[in-house]
Short mmCIF file of C-alpha atoms in Angstrom, two decimals:
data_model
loop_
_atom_site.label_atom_id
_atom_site.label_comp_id
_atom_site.label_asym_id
_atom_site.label_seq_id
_atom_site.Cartn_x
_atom_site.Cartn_y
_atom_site.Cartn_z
CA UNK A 1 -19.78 -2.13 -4.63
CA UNK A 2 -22.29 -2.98 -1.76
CA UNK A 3 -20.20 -4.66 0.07
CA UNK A 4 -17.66 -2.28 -0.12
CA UNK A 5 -19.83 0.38 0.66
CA UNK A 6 -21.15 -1.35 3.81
CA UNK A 7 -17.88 -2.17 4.92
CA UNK A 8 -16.75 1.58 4.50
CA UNK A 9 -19.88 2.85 6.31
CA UNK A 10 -19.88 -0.26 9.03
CA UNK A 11 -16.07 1.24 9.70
CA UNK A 12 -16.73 4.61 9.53
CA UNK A 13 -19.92 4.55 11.53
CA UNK A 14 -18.04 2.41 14.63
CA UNK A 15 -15.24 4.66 14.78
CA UNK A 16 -17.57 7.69 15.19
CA UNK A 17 -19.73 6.52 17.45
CA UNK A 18 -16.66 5.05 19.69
CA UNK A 19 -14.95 8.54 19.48
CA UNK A 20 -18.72 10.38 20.33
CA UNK A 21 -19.01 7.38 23.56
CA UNK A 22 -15.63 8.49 24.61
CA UNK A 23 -15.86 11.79 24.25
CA UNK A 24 -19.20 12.19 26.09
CA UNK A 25 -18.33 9.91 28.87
CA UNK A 26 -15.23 12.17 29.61
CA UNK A 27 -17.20 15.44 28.97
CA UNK A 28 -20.18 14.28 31.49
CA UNK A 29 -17.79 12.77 34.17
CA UNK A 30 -16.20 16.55 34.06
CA UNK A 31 -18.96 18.28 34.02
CA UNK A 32 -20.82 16.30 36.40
CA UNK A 33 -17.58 17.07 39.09
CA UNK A 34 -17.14 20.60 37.60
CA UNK A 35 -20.95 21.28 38.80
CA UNK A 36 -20.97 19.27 41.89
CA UNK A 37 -17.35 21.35 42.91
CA UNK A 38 -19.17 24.61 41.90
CA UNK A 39 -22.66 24.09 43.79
CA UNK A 40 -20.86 22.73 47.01
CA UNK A 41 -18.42 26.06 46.70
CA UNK A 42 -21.20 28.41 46.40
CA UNK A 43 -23.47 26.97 48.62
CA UNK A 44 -20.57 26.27 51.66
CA UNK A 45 -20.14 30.39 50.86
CA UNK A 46 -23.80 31.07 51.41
CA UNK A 47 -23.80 29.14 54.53
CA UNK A 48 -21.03 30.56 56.09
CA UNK A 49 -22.38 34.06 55.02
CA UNK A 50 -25.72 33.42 56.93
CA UNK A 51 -23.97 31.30 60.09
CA UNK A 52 -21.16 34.73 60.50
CA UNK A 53 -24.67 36.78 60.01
CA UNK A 54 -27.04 35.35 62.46
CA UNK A 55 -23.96 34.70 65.50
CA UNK A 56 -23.54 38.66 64.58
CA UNK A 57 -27.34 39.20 65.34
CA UNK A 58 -27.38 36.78 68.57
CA UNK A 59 -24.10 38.35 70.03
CA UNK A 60 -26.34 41.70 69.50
CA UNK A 61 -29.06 40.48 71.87
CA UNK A 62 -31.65 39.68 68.92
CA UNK A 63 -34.24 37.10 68.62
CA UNK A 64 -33.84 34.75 65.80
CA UNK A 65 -37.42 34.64 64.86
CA UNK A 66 -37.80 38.38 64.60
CA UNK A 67 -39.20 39.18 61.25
CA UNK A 68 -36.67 41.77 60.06
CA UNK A 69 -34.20 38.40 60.71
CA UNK A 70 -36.40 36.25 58.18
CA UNK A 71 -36.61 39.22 55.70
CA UNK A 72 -33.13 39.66 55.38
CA UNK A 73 -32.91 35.89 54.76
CA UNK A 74 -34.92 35.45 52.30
CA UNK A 75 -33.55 37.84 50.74
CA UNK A 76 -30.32 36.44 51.15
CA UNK A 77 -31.84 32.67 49.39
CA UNK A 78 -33.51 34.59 46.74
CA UNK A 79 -30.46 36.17 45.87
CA UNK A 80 -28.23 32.65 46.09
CA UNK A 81 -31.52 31.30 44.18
CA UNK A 82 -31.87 28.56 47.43
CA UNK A 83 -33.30 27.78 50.54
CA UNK A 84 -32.23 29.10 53.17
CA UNK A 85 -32.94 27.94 57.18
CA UNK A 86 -31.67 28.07 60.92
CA UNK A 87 -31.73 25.54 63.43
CA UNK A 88 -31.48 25.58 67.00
CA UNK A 89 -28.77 23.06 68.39
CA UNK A 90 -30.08 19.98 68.53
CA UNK A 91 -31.68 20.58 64.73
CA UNK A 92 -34.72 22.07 65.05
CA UNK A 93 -35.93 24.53 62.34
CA UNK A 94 -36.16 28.31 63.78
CA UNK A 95 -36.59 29.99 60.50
CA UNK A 96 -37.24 28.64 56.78
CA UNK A 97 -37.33 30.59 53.40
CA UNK A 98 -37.15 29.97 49.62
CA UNK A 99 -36.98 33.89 49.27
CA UNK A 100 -40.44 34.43 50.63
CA UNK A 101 -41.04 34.78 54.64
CA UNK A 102 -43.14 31.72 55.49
CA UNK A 103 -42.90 29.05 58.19
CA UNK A 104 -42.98 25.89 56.14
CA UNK A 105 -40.66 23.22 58.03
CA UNK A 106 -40.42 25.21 60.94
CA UNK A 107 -40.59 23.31 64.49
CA UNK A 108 -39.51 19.76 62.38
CA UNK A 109 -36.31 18.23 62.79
CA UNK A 110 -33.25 17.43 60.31
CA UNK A 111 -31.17 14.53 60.13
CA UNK A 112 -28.86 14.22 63.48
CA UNK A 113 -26.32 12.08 61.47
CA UNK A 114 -26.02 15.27 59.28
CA UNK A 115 -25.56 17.61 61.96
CA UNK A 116 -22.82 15.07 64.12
CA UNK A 117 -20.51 15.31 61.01
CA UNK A 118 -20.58 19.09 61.52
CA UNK A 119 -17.75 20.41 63.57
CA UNK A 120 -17.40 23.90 65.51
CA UNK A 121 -15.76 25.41 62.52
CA UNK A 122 -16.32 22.48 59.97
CA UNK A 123 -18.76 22.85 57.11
CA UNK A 124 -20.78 19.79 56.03
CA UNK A 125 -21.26 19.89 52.35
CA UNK A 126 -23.00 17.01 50.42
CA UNK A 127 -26.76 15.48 48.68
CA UNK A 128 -29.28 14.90 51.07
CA UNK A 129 -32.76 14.78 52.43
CA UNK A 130 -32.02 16.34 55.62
CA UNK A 131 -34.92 14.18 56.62
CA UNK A 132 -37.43 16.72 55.54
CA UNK A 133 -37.47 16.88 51.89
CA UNK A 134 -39.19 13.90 49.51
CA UNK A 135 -35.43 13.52 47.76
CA UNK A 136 -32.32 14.36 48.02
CA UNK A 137 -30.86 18.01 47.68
CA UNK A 138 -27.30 19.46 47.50
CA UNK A 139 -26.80 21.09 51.20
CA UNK A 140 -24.23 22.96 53.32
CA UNK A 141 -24.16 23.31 56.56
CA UNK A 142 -22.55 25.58 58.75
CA UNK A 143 -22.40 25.82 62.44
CA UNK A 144 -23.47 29.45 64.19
CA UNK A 145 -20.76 29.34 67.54
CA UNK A 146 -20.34 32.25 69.77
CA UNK A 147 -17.05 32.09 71.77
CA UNK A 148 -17.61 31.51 75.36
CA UNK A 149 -14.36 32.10 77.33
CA UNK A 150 -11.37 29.88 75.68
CA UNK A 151 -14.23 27.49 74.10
CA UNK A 152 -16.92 27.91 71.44
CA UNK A 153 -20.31 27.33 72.03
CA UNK A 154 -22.84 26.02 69.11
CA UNK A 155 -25.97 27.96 69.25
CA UNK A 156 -27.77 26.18 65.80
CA UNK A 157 -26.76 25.71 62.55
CA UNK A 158 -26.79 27.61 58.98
CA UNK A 159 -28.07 25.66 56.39
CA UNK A 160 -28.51 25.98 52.64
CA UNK A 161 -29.90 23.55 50.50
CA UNK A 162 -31.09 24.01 46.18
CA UNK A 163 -32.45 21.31 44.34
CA UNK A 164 -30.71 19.02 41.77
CA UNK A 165 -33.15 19.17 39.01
CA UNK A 166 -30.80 21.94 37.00
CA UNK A 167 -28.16 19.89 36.72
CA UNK A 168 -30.37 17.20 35.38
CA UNK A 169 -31.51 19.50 33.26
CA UNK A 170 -28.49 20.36 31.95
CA UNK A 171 -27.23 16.98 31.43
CA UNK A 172 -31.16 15.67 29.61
CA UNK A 173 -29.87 18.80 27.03
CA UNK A 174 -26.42 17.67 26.43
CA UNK A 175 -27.56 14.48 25.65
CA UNK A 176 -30.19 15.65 23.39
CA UNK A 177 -27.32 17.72 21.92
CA UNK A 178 -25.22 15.03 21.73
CA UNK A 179 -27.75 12.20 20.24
CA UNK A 180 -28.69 15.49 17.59
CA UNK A 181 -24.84 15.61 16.86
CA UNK A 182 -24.15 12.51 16.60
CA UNK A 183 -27.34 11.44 14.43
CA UNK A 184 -26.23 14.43 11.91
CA UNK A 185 -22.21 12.90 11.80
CA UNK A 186 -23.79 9.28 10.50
CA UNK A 187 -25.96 10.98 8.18
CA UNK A 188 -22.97 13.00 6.67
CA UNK A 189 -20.66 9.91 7.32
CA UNK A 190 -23.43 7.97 5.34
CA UNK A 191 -23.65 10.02 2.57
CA UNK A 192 -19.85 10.76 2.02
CA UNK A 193 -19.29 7.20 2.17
CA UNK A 194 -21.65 6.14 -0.82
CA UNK A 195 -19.57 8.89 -2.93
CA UNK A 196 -16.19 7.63 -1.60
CA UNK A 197 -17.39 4.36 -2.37
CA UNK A 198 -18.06 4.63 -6.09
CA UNK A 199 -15.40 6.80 -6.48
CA UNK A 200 -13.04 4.27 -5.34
CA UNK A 201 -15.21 0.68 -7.02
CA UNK A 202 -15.28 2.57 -10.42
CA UNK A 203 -11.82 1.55 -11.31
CA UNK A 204 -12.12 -1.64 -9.58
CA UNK A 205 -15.38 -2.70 -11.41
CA UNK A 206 -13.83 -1.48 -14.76
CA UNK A 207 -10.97 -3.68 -14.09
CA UNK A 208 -13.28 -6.86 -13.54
CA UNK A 209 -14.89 -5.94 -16.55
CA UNK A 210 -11.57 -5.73 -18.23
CA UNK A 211 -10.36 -8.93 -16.79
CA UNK A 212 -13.38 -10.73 -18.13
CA UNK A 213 -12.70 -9.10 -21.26
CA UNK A 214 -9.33 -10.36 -21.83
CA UNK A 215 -10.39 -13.67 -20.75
CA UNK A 216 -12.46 -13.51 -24.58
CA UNK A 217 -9.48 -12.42 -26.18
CA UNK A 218 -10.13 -8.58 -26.46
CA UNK A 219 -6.18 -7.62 -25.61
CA UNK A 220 -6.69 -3.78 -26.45
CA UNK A 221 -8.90 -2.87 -23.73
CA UNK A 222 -7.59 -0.45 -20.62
CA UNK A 223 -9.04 1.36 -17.87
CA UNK A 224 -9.05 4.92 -17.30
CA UNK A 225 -7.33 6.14 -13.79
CA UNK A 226 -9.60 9.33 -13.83
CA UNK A 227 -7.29 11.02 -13.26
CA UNK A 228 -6.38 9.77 -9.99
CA UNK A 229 -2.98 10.14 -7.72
CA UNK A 230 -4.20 7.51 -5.15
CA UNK A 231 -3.07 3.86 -4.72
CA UNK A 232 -6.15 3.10 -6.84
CA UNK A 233 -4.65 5.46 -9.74
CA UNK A 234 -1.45 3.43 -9.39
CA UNK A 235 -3.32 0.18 -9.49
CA UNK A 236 -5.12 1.28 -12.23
CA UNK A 237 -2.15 2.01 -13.82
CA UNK A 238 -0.36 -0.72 -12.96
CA UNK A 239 -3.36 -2.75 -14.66
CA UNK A 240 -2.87 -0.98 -18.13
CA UNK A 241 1.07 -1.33 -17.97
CA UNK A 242 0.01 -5.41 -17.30
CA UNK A 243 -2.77 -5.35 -20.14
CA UNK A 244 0.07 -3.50 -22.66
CA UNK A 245 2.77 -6.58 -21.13
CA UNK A 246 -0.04 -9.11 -21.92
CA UNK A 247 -0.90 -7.62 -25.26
CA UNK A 248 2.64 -8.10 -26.16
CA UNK A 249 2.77 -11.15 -24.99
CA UNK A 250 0.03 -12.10 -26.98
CA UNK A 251 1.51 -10.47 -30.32
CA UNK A 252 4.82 -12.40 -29.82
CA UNK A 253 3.55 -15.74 -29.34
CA UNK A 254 0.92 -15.20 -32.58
CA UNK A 255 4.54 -14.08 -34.14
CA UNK A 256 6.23 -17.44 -32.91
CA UNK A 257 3.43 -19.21 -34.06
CA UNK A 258 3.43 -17.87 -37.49
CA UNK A 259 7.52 -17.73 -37.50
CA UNK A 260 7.88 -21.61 -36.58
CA UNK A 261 5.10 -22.94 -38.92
CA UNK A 262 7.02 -21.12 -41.82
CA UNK A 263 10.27 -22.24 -40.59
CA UNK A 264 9.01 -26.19 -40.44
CA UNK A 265 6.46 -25.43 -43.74
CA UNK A 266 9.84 -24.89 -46.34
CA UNK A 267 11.97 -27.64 -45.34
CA UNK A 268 8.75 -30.27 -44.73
CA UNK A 269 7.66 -28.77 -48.28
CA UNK A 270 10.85 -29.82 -49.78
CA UNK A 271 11.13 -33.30 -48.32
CA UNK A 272 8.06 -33.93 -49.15
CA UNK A 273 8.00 -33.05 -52.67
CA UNK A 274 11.40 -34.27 -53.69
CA UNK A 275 10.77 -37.64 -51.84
CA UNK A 276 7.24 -38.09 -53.57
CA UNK A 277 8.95 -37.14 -56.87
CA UNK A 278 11.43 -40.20 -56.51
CA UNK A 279 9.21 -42.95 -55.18
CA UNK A 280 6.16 -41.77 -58.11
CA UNK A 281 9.58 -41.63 -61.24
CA UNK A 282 8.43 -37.99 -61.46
CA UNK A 283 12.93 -37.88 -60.74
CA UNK A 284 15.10 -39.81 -62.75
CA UNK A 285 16.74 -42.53 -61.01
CA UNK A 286 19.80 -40.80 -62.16
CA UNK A 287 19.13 -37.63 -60.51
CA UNK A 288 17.99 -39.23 -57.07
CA UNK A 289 21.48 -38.94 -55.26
CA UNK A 290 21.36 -35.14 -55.84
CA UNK A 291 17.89 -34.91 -54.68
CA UNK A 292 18.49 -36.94 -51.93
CA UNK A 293 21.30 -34.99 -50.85
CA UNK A 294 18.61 -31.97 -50.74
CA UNK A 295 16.22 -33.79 -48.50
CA UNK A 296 19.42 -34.72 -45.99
CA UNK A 297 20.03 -30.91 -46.03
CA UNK A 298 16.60 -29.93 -44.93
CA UNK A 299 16.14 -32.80 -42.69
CA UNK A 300 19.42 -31.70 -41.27
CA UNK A 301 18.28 -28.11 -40.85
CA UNK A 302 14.38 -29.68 -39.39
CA UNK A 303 16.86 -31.11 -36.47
CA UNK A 304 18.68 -28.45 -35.88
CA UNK A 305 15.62 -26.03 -35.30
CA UNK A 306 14.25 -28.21 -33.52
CA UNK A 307 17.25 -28.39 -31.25
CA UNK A 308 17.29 -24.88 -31.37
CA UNK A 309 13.72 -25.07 -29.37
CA UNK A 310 15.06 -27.28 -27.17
CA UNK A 311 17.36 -25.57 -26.00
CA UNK A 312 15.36 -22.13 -25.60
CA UNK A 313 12.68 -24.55 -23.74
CA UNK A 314 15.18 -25.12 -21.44
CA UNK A 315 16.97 -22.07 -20.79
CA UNK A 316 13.17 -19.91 -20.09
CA UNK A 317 12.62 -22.63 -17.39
CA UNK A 318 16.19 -22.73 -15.83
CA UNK A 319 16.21 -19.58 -12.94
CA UNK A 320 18.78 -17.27 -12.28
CA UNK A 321 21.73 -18.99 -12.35
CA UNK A 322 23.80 -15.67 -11.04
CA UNK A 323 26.83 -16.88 -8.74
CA UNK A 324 25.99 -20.63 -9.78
CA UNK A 325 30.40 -21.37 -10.28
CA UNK A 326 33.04 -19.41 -10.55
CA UNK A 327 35.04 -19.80 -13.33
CA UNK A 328 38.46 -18.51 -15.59
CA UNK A 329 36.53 -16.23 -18.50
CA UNK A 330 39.68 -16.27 -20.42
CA UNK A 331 40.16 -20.28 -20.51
CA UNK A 332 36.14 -20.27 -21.50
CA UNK A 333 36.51 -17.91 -24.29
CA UNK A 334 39.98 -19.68 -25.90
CA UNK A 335 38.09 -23.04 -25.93
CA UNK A 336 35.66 -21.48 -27.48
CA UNK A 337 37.99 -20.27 -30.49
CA UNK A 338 39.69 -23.64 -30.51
CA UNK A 339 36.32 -25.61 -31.44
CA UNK A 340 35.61 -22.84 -34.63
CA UNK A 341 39.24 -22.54 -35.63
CA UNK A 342 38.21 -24.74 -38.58
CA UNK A 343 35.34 -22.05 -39.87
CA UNK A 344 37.81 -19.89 -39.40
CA UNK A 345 40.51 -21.32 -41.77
CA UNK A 346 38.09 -22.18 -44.31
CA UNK A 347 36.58 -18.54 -44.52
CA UNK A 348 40.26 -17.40 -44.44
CA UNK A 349 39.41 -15.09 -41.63
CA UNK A 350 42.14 -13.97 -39.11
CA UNK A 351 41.93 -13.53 -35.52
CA UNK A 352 43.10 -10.67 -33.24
CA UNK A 353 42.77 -11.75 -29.58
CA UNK A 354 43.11 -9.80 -26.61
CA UNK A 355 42.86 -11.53 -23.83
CA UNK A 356 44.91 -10.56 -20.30
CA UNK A 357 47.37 -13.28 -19.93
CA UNK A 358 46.27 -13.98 -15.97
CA UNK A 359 42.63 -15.45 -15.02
CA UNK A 360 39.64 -13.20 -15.20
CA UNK A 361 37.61 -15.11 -12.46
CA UNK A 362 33.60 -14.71 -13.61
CA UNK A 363 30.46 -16.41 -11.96
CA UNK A 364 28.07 -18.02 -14.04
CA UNK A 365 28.12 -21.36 -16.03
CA UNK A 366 30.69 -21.79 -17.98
CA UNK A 367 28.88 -24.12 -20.47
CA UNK A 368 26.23 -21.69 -21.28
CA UNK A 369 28.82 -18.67 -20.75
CA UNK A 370 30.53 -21.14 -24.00
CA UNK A 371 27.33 -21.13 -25.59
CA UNK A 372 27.07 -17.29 -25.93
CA UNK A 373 30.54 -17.56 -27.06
CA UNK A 374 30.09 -19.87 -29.48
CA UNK A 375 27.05 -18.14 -30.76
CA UNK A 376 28.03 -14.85 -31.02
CA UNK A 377 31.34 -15.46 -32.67
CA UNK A 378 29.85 -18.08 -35.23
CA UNK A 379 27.55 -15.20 -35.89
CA UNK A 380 30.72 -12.98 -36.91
CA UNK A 381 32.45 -15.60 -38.97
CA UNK A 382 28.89 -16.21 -41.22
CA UNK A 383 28.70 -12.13 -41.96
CA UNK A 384 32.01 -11.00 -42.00
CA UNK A 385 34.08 -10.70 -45.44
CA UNK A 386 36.58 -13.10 -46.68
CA UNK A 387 39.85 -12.20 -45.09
CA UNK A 388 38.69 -10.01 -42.94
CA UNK A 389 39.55 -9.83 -39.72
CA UNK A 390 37.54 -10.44 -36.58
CA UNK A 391 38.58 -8.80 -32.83
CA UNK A 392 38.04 -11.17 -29.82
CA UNK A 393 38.72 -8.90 -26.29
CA UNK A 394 38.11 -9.30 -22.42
CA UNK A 395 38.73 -6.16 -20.43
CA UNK A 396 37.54 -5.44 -16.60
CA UNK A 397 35.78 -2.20 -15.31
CA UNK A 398 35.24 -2.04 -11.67
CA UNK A 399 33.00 -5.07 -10.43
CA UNK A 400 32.47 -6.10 -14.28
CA UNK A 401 33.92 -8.37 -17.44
CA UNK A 402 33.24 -6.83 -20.65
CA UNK A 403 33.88 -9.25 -23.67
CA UNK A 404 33.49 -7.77 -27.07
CA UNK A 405 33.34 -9.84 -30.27
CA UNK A 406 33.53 -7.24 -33.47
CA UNK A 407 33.62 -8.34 -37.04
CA UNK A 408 33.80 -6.48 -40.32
CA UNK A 409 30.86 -6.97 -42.73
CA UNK A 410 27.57 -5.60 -43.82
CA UNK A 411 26.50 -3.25 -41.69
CA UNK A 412 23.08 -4.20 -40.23
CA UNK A 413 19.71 -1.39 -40.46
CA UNK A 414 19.42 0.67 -37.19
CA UNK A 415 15.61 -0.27 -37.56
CA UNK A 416 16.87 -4.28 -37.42
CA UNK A 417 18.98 -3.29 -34.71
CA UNK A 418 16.17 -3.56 -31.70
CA UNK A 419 14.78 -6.75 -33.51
CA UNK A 420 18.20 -8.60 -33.67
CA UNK A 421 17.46 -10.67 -30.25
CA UNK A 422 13.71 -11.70 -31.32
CA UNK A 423 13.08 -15.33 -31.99
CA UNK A 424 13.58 -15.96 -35.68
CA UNK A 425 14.52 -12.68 -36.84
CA UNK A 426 17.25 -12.97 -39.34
CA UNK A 427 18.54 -10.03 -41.06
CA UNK A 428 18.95 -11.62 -44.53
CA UNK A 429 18.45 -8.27 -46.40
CA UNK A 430 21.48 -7.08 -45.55
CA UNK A 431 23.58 -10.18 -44.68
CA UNK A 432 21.97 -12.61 -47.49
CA UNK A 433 24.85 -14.61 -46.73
CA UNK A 434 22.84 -16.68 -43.83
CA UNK A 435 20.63 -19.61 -45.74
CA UNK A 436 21.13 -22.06 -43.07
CA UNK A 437 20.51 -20.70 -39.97
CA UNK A 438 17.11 -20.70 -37.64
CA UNK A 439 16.85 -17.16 -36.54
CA UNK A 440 17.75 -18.54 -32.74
CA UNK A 441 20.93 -18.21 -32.51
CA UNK A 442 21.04 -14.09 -30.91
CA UNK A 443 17.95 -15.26 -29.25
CA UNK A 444 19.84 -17.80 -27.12
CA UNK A 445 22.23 -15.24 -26.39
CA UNK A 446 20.05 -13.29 -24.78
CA UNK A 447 17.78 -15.46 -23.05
CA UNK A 448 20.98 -16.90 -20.98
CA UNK A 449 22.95 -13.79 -20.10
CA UNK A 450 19.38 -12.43 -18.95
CA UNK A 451 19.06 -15.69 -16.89
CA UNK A 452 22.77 -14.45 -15.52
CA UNK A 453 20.93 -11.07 -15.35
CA UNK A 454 23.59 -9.80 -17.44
CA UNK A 455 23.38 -7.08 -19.98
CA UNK A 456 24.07 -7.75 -24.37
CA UNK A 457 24.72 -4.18 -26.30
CA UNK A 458 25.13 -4.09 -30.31
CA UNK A 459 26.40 -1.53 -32.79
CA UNK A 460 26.87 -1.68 -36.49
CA UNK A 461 28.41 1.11 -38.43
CA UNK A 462 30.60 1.94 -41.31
CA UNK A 463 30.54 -1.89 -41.69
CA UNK A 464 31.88 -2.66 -38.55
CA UNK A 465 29.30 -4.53 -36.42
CA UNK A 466 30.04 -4.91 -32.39
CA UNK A 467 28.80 -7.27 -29.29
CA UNK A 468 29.58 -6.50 -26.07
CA UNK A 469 28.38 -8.36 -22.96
CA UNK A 470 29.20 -8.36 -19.21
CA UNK A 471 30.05 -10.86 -16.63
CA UNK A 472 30.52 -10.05 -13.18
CA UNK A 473 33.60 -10.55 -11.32
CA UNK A 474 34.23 -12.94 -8.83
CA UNK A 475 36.15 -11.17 -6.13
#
C-alpha cells in the first residue's frame, strides 16, 4: 500500500506543482506587462499634463522658478503619487518635487542619451536612473516646445519619474500567496491521497490474501467489492466469479477422482477375486470357463474406459477445430447408421430417416462430427423399447444444420437433465437398462461440438427423449 500510496502522491504532487509553475509564470509575465503598460500610460499622461502646463505659463511671460510654479507642481506629483521636475534644454533641473517644494536635484544634470531619444512631440517612456537617482526608476519624459514661426522650439523638458519598489511589492506578495496556496494544495493532495489509497489497496490486499489462501486449499473464500462501481469493484468481482469457476473446478475434479476410482475399483474387484478363486481351487475347475468369461467381460469394459479417457484426453487438448474441412453432413450421418445397423436389427428397432436428398455442406471434422453421431444414436438404441422406433433428421435454418436424433423410452428426471453431459453420470434409475457403459459417452459429445463451438439441447417427455445439435453451414 506504500508504494502505491507514494506513487499516487509522487503523481499527484508533480502534476500540481507543474500546473501552479505554469500558471504563475503566465500570471507574472501578464501582470508584470499589465503594470509596466499601466505605469508608462499614467506617467506619459502626467508628463504631458505638466509639459502643456508649464509652455502655457512660459508663453504667459512667467518665470519657471517662481514659487506659485513649484506649488502647483507638487501638487500635481502628490496627486500622481510621483516626482515631478523641469529641465532647461540641455537637461538641467529648474524645479524638483516629490509633493513638497524643495530644491533637491536642482542645478544637476540628467542623462543626455535620455533626453536625445526625446523628439519635439515624442514622449520618452522607460526604467532609468536619469543619472541622478542610486537605481533605476520608471520615467516619462515630455518635451515643453513653444511654436516659433513654422518651427517648434524646445524650451526644457517635463519629466516624471515613481519608483519600482510597488511593483516589487506586489509581486514578493503574490509569491507569498502563491507558495501559501500551493503549500495548502499538497497538504490536501497529501491527505486525500492516503484515503484514496486505502480505499483503492483494500480490495487489492484482500485479494492477495485470498490468493494465498487458495494456494492452502481454502476454495470458499471471496472478497467483498464494498460496494464499489469502479474498475476495482469489477475486478473484485471478477475475482469472486474466478474463485466460484475455481471452486467448481475443484469440486469436479474431487468428483472425477472419486467417479474413476469407483469405475476401475468394481471391475479390478471382480478380476481379482474370481482369478484368485481359480488359481487357490476356491472355483471348481468345472466352473472356470464361466468365470473366466466374467473376468474377459470386465477386462473388456477396464479397456474400454480407459479408451474412453483417452479419447476425452485428447479432445480437451485439441483447439477449436471450427472451419477445419468442409464436409457432406448427410453422407456423415448415413455412414454412421450403416456401422449400427446391426444393433439395430438385433433390438428390432426401426428407423425413420429424414435426410434432404442433396448435400448439406457443414465445416468441422467429419470423424469426430461421426463420433457424436455414433454416440448419440448408440445412446438411443440402448434406452429405447423393443420395436420402437427411433427418428434420425437434418434440417437447415438460416446459417445453421440442426440434426435431431429422438428415441422412445424412459423418460429421463428433469433434475438428471442438467447432469446428463457430466463425466460419468449415468442415469441408471430410470434407464437400468445401461450395465455396460462408462458414463462418457454424452460427455464426448459435448466436449467436441464445444471444441466446434457448437451448441447440444435435450428434452425428455411423455417418454419421448430428444437431441438436437447444430453445425454450421458452409456457404
Amino acid at each position: 500500500m506504500n508504494k502505491l500510496y507514494k506513487r499516487s502522491f509522487l503523481l499527484t504532487a508533480g502534476m500540481i506543482l507543474i500546473s501552479f509553475v505554469l500558471l504563475g509564470g503566465v500570471f507574472t509575465t501578464m501582470s508584470y506587462r499589465y503594470l509596466m503598460q499601466e505605469r508608462a500610460s499614467t506617467l506619459r499622461s502626467d508628463s504631458e499634463y505638466v509639459s502643456s502646463w508649464m509652455a502655457y505659463v512660459l508663453e504667459s511671460g512667467y518665470g519657471a522658478t517662481d514659487d506659485s510654479i513649484s506649488r502647483t507642481l507638487a501638487s500635481v506629483a502628490q496627486i500622481a503619487d510621483a516626482d515631478v521636475m523641469v529641465t532647461t534644454g540641455d537637461g538641467t533641473i529648474l524645479i524638483y518635487t516629490d509633493g513638497e517644494v524643495q530644491q533637491q536635484y536642482v542645478g544637476e544634470t540628467v542623462t543626455v542619451s535620455v533626453l536625445a531619444d526625446v523628439g519635439s512631440d515624442e514622449v520618452y517612456t522607460g526604467r532609468t536612473t536619469l543619472g541622478i537617482y542610486e537605481e533605476k526608476r520608471f520615467v516619462a519624459v515630455c518635451p515643453i516646445s513653444l511654436s516659433v514661426g513654422t518651427s517648434d522650439s524646445i524650451l526644457g523638458y517635463a519629466i516624471v519619474t515613481t519608483q519600482s519598489a510597488a511593483l516589487t511589492e506586489l509581486w514578493g506578495d503574490f509569491i507569498n500567496i502563491f507558495v501559501l496556496i500551493a503549500v495548502t494544495v499538497l497538504v490536501l493532495a497529501m491527505i486525500l491521497s492516503y484515503f484514496s489509497s486505502i480505499q483503492q489497496t483494500r480490495p487489492l490486499e484482500e485479494m492477495a490474501d485470498a490468493v494465498r489462501r487458495f494456494g492452502q486449499g481454502e476454495f470458499d473464500v471471496r472478497v467483498d467489492d464494498h460496494g464499489r462501481k469502479d474498475e476495482v469493484g469489477e475486478l473484485a468481482l471478477a475475482f469472486n466469479s474466478m474463485a466460484d469457476s475455481l471452486a467448481l473446478s475443484e469440486t469436479k475434479r474431487q468428483e472425477f477422482v472419486a467417479n474413476i476410482s469407483h469405475e476401475l475399483k468394481t471391475p479390478m474387484t471382480t478380476i481379482s477375486g474370481f482369478t484368485d478363486g481359480i488359481l487357490d481351487g476356491t472355483i471348481p475347475p468345472e466352473k472356470a470357463p464361466e468365470y473366466l468369461r466374467v473376468v474377459s467381460s470386465e477386462t473388456k469394459r477396464l479397456a474400454r474406459l480407459v479408451r474412453k479417457m483417452l479419447d476425452i484426453s485428447k479432445l480437451q487438448a485439441t483447439e477449436n477445430v471450427t472451419g477445419h474441412e468442409k464436409f457432406d453432413l448427410c453422407e456423415v450421418m448415413c455412414q454412421m447408421l450403416l456401422s449400427l445397423e446391426g444393433k439395430i436389427t438385433g433390438r428390432g428397432l426401426d428407423m425413420d430417416v429424414q435426410i434432404p436428398e442433396q448435400a448439406v455442406m457443414v465445416w468441422g471434422e467429419p470423424d469426430a462430427i461421426t463420433q457424436v453421431g455414433y454416440n448419440l444414436m448408440d445412446n438411443a438404441i440402448k434406452f429405447a423399447y423393443p420395436k420402437s422406433v427411433i427418428r434420425l433428421s437434418i434440417v437447415t435454418k438460416d446459417d445453421k444444420a440442426y440434426v435431431t436424433i429422438q428415441d422412445r423410452g424412459p423418460t429421463i428426471p428433469p433434475e438428471e437433465l442438467k447432469l446428463i453431459f457430466d463425466r460419468f453420470h449415468k442415469s441408471d434409475k430410470s434407464r437400468s437398462i445401461d450395465k455396460d457403459g462408462v458414463g462418457l459417452g454424452l460427455y464426448i459429445v459435448k466436449t467436441i461440438l464445444n471444441n466446434h463451438k457448437e451448441t447440444i439441447t435435450v428434452t425428455s417427455e411423455n417418454e419421448v427423449t430428444t437431441f438436437t445439435f447444430t453445425m454450421t453451414l458452409a456457404g
